Tab-separated table of C-alpha atoms in Angstrom:
chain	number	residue	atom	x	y	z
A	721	UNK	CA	0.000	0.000	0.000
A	722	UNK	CA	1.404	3.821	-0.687
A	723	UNK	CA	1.632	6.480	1.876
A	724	UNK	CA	-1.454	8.812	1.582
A	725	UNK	CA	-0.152	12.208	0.302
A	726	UNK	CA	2.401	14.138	2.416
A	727	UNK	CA	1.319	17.714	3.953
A	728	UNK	CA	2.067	20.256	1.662
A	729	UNK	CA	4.835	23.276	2.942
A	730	UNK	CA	2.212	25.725	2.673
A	731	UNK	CA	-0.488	24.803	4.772
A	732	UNK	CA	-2.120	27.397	6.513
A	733	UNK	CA	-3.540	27.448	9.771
A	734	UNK	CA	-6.988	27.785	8.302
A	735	UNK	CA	-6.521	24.940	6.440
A	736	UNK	CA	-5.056	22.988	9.541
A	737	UNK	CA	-8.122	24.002	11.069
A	738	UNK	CA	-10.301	22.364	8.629
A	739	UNK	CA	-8.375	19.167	7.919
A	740	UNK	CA	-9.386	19.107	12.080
A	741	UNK	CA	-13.238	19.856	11.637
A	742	UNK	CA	-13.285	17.238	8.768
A	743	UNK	CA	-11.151	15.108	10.967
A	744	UNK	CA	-13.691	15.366	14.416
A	745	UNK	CA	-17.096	14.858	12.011
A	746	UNK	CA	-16.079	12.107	10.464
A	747	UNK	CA	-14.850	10.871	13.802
A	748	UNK	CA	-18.048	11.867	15.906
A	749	UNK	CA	-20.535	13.006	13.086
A	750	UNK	CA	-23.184	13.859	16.174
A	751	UNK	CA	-20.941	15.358	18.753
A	752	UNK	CA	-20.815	19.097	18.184
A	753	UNK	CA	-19.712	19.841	21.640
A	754	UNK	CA	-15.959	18.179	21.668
A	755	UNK	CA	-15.330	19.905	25.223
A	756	UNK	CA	-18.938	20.229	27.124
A	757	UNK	CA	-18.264	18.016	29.771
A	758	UNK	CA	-14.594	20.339	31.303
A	759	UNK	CA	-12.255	17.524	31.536
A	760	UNK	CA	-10.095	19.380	30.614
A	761	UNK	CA	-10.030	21.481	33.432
A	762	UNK	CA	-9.927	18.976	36.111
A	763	UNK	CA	-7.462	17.140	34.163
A	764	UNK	CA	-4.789	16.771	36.863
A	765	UNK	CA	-6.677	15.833	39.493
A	766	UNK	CA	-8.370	12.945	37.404
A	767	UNK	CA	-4.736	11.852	36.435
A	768	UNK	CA	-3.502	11.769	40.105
A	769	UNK	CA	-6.330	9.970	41.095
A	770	UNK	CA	-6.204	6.957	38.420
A	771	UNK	CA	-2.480	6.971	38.795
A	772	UNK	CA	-2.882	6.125	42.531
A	773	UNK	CA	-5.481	3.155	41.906
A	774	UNK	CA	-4.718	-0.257	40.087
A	775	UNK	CA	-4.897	-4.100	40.926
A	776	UNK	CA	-1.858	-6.677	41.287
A	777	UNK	CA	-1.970	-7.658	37.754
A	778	UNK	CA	0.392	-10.738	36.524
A	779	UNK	CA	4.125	-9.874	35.710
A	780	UNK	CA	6.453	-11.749	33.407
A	781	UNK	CA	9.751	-11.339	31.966
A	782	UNK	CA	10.715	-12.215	28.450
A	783	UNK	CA	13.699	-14.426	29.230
A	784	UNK	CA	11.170	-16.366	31.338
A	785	UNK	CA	8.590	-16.877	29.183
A	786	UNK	CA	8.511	-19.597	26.050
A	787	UNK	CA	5.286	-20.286	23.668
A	788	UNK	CA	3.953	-23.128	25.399
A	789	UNK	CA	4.299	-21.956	29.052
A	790	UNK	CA	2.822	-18.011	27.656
A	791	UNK	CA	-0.247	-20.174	25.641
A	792	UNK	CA	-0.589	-22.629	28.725
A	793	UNK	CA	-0.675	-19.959	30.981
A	794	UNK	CA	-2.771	-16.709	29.615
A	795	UNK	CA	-4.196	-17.730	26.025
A	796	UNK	CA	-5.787	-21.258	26.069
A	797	UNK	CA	-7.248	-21.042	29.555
A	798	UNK	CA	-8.935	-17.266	29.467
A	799	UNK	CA	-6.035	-15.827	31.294
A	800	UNK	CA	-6.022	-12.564	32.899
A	801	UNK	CA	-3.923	-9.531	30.956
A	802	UNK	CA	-0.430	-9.431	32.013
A	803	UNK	CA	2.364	-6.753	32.125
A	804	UNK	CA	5.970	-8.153	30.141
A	805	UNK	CA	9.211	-6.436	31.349
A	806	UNK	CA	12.263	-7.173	29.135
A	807	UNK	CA	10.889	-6.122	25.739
A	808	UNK	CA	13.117	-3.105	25.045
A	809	UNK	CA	15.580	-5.196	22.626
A	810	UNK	CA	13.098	-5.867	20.380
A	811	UNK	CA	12.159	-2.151	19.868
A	812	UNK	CA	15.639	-0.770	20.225
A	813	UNK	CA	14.944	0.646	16.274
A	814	UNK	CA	12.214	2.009	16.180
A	815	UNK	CA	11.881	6.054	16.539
A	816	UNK	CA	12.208	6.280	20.585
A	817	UNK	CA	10.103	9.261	20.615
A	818	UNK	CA	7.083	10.976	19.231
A	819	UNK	CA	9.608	13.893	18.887
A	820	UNK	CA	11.625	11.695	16.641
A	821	UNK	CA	8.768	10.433	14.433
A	822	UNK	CA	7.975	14.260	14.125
A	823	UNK	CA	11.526	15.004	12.635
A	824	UNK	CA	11.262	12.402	10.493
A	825	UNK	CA	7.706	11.936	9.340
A	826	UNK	CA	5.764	15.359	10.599
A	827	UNK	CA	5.063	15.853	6.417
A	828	UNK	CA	3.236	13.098	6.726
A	829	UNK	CA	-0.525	12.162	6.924
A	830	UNK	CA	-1.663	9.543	9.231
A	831	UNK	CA	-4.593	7.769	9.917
A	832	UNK	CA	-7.106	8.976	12.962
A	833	UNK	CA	-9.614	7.234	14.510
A	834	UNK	CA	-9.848	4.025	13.502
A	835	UNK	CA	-8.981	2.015	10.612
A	836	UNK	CA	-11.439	4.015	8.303
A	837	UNK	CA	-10.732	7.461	10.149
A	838	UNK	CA	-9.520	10.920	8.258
A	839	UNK	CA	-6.404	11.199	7.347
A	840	UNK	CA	-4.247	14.291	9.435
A	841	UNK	CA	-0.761	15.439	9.125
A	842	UNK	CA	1.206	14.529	11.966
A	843	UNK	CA	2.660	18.304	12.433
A	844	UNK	CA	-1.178	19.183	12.405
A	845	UNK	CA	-2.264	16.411	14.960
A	846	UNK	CA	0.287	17.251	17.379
A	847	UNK	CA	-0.611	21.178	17.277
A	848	UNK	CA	-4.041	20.110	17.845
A	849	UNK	CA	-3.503	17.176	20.644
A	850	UNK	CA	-1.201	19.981	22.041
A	851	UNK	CA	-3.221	22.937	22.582
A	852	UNK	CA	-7.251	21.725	22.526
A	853	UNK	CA	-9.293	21.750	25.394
A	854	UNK	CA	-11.323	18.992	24.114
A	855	UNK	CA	-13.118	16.250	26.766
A	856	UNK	CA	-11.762	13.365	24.556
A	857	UNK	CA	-9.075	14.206	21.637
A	858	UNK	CA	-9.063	12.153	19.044
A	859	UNK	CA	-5.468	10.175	18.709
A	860	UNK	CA	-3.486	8.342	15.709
A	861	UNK	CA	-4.480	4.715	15.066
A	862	UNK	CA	-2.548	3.871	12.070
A	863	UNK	CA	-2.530	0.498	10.538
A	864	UNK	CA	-0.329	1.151	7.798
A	865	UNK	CA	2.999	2.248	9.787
A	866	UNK	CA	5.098	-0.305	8.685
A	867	UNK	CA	5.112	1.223	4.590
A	868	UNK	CA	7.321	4.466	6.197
A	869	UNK	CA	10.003	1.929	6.903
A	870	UNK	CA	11.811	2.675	10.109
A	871	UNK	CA	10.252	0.635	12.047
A	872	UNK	CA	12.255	-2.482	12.412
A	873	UNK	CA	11.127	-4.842	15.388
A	874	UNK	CA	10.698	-8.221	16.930
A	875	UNK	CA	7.696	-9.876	17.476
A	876	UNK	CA	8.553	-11.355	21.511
A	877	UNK	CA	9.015	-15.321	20.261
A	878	UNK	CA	6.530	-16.175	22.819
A	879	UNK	CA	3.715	-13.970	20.904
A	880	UNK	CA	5.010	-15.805	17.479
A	881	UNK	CA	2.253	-18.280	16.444
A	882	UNK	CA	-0.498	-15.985	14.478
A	883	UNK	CA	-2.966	-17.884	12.348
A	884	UNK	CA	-3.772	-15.290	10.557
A	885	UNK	CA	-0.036	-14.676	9.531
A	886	UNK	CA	-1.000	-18.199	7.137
A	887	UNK	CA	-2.414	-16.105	4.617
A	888	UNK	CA	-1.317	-13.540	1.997
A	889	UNK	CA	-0.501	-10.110	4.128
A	890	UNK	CA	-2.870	-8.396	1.247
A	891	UNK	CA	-6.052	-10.196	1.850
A	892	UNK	CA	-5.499	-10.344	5.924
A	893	UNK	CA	-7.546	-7.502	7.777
A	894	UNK	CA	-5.548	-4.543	9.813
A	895	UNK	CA	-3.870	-6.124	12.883
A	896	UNK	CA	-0.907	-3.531	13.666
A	897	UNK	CA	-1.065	-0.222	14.492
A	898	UNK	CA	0.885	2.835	15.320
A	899	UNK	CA	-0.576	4.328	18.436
A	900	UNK	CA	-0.116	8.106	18.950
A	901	UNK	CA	-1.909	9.950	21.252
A	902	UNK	CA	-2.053	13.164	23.820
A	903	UNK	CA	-3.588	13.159	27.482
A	904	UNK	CA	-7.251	12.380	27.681
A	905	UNK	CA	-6.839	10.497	24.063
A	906	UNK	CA	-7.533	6.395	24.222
A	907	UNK	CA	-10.240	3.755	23.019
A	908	UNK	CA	-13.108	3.660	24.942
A	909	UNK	CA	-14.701	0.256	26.341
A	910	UNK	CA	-14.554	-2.163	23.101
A	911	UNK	CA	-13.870	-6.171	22.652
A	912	UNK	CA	-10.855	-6.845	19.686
A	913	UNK	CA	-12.690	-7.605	16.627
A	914	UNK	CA	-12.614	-11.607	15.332
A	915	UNK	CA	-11.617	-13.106	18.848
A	916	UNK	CA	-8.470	-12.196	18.721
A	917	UNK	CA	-5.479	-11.652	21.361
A	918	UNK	CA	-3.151	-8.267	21.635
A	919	UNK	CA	-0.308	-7.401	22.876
A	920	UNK	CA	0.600	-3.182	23.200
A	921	UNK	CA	4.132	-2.356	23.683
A	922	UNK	CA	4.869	1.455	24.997
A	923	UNK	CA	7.336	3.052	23.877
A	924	UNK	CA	6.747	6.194	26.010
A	925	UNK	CA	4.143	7.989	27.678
A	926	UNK	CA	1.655	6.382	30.767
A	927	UNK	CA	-1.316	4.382	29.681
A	928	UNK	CA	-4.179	3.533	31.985
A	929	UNK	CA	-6.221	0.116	31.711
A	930	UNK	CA	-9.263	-1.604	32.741
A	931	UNK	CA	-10.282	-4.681	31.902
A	932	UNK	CA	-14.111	-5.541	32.833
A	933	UNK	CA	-14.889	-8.880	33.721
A	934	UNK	CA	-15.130	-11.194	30.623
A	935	UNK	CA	-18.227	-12.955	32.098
A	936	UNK	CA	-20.704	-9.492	31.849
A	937	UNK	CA	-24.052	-9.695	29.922
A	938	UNK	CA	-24.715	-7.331	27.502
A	939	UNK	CA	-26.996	-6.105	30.060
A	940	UNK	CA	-24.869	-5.615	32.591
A	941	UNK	CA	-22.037	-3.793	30.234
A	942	UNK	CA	-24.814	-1.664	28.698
A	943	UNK	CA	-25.317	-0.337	32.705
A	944	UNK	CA	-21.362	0.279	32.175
A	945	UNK	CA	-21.777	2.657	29.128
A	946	UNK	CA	-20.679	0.500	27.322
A	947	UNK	CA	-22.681	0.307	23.652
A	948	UNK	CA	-22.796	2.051	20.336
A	949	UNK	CA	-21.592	4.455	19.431
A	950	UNK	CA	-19.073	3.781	21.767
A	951	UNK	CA	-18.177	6.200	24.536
A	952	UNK	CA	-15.059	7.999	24.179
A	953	UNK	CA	-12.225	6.566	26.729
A	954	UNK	CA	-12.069	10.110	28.915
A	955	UNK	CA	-15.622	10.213	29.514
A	956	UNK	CA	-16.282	6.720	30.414
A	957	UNK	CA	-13.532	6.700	32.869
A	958	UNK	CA	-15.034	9.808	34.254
A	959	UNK	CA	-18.810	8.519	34.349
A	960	UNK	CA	-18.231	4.785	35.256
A	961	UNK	CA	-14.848	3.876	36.157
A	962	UNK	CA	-15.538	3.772	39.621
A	963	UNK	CA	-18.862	1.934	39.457
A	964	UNK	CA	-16.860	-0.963	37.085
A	965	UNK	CA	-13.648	-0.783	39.254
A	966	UNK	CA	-15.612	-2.116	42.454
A	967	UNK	CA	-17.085	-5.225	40.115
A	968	UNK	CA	-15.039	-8.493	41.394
A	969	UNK	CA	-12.552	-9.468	38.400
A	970	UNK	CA	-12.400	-6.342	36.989
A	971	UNK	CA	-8.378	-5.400	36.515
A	972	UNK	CA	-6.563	-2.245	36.259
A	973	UNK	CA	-3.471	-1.260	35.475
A	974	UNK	CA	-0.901	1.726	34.723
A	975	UNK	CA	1.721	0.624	31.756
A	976	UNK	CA	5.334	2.573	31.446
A	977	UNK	CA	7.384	2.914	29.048
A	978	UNK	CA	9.293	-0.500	27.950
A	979	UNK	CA	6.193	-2.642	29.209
A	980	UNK	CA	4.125	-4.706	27.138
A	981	UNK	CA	0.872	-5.584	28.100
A	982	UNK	CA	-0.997	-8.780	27.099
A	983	UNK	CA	-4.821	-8.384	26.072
A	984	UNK	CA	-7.073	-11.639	26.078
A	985	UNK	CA	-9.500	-12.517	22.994
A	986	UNK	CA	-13.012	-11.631	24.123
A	987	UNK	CA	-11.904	-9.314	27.169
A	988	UNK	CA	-13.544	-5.872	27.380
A	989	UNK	CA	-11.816	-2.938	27.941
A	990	UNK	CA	-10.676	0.460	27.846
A	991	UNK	CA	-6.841	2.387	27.415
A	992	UNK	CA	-6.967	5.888	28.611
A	993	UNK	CA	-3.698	7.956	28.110
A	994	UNK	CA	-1.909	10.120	31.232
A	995	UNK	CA	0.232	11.947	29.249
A	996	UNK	CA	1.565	12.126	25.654
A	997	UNK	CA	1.799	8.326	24.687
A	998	UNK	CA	3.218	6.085	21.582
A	999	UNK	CA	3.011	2.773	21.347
A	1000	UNK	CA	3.230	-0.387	19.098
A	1001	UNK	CA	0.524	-3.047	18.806
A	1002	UNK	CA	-0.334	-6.220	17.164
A	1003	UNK	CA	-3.625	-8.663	17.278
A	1004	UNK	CA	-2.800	-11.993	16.166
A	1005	UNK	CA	-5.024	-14.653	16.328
A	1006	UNK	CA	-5.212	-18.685	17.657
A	1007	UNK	CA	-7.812	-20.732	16.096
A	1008	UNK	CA	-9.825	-21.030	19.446
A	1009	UNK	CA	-14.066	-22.364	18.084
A	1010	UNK	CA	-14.592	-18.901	19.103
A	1011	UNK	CA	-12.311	-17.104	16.480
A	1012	UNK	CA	-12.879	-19.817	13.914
A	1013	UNK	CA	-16.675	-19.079	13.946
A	1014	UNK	CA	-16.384	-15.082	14.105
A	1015	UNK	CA	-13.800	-14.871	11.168
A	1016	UNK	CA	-16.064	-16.996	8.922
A	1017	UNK	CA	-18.752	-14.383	10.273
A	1018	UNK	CA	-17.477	-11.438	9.758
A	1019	UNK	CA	-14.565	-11.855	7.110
A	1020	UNK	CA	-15.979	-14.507	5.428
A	1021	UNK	CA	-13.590	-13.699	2.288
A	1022	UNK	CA	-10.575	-13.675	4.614
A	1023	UNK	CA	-11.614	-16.499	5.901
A	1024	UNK	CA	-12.083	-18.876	2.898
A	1025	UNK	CA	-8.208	-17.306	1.925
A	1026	UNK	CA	-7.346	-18.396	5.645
A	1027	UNK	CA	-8.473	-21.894	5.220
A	1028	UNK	CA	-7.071	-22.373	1.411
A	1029	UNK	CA	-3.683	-22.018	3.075
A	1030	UNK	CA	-3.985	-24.654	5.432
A	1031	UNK	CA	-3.203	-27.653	3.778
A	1032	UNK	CA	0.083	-26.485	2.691
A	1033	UNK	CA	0.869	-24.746	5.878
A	1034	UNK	CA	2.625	-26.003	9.143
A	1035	UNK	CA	-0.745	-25.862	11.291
A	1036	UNK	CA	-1.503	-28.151	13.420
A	1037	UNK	CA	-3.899	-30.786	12.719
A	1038	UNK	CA	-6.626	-29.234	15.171
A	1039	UNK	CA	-6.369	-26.322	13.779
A	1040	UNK	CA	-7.491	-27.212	10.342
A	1041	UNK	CA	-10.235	-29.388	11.736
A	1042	UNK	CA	-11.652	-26.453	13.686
A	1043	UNK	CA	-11.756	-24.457	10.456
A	1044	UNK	CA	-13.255	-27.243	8.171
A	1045	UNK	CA	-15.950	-28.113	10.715
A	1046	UNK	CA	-17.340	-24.371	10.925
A	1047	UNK	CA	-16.823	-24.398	7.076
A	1048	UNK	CA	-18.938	-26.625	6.758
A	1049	UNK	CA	-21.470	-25.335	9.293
A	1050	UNK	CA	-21.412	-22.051	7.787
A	1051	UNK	CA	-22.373	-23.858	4.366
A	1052	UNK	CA	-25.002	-25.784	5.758
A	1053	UNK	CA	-26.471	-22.519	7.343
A	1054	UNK	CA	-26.256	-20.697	3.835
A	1055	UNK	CA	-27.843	-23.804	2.115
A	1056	UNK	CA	-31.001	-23.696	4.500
A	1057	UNK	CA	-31.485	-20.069	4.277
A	1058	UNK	CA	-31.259	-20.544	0.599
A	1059	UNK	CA	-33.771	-22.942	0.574
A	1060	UNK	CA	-35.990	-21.064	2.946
């Protein structure tokens, strides 16, 4: 894929301006008060506060940690999140700074939002993330980072196995991301799209988690705010944080720079940012029944590329069983409907 276009040297600020309007109404098409609830202005207090309160989350350190004890441990079994120290090898080339990446990419436009957000100069973002009073800014979510080049890193060798890595890069859906974003930016309370796992690496900055109990009805998270459209992260740690942090199982935690936290498929939650942040991420996938079926679901062309690499590929046996057997409930679902 090519870089979108580069800012041009002549911007002005009313153009800036506008590439931000476009920017926020694509982003939030019915907010048209960015800043009505003042979080701005108790900003430091509500910073103190959730930097004073977490849980005693899992800790691991890379040179302790091999596939099968990481799967045994956290993936297979619906493991809690967990914080990896040890990681800071692996990232040793990639920009160290959000300084750096504006020397050497603030020409360039990059993606807000979400996979299908606006695109915004980075030189523009940053003036924006810098000076706005906004409740919630919005932050950089790109997925196609990797085409600057300069970004060389290791995937930790006990996050290796990816399913999804089977198929052709082209046809696979967005599953890394460059994560840029000022305080009060983050995701608000979501569940990773096709049952996958994540893993977040900091590379500076102060991110706050929770993680909401996995067992919640919809219900029950509806009562948390949590719905469509989704809430942005700064307000719903404002309006329910404290009503979900008293739940039992519910986990929260602050991540530094050179940690790497581990997200479980299917676990809600929400990443609020402290202070200027960047970070790496990744979801990768294992064939649980529960990924199997929601791929086929909702990327059913993915999917079908997914499985057409199996029999050449190194999976294991299971694996290709799992896929075949929702194959071919998927068909016989499509073959009744078609009949009915």
């Amino acid at each position: 894929m090519c870089r979108p276009r580069a800012v041009a040297d002549d911007a002005s600020d009313a153009t800036d301006g506008d590439e931000i309007e476009a920017a926020k109404l694509l982003e939030r098409p019915r907010c048209t008060n960015w800043s009505k609830d003042g979080l701005a202005k108790t900003w430091e207090q509500t910073r103190r506060r959730l930097l004073a309160t977490s849980t005693r989350v899992p800790r691991e350190h890379v040179s302790k940690l091999t596939r099968v004890k990481f799967a045994n441990t956290y993936e297979c079994k619906g493991g809690p999140p967990c914080v990896v120290d040890g990681c800071e090898k692996l990232f040793k080339n990639v920009p160290a700074s959000i300084e750096a990446l504006r020397h050497l990419y603030g020409e360039t436009n990059f993606r807000v939002s979400d996979t299908h957000g606006a695109m915004v100069g980075l030189e523009v973002w940053y003036a924006y993330a810098s000076t706005t009073e906004d409740d919630a800014p919005f932050a950089i979510y790109d997925a196609e980072f990797a085409d600057l080049g300069g970004f060389a890193y290791d995937v930790p060798r006990f996050l290796s196995e990816d399913a999804f890595a089977l198929a052709n890069v082209d046809e696979r859906p967005p599953w890394r991301w460059l994560l840029l974003g000022g305080p009060r930016s983050g995701t608000g309370v979501h569940v990773d799209p096709l049952y996958t796992h994540a893993w977040v690496y900091l590379v500076q900055g102060l991110k706050r988690w929770i993680f909401l109990p996995s067992h919640l009805s919809r219900d029950e998270l509806r009562a948390l705010g949590v719905g469509e459209p989704q809430l942005p992260s700064a307000q719903w740690f404002a309006r329910y944080r404290d009503k979900a942090a008293a739940l039992p199982g519910t986990v929260e935690l602050v991540q530094r720079p050179g940690e790497l936290v581990y997200v479980p498929a299917g676990r809600p939650h929400a990443v609020l940012n402290l202070e200027w942040s960047y970070a790496l991420t990744h979801n990768y996938a294992i064939l649980s029944n529960a990924c199997v079926l929601s791929t086929s679901i909702e990327e059913p062309e993915f999917f079908d590329a997914l499985r057409g690499t199996l029999p050449s590929s190194k999976a294991r046996p299971v694996v290709r069983a799992s896929v075949e057997r929702y194959v071919t409930k998927r068909d016989a679902a499509a073959l009744v409907i078609a009949r009915w």
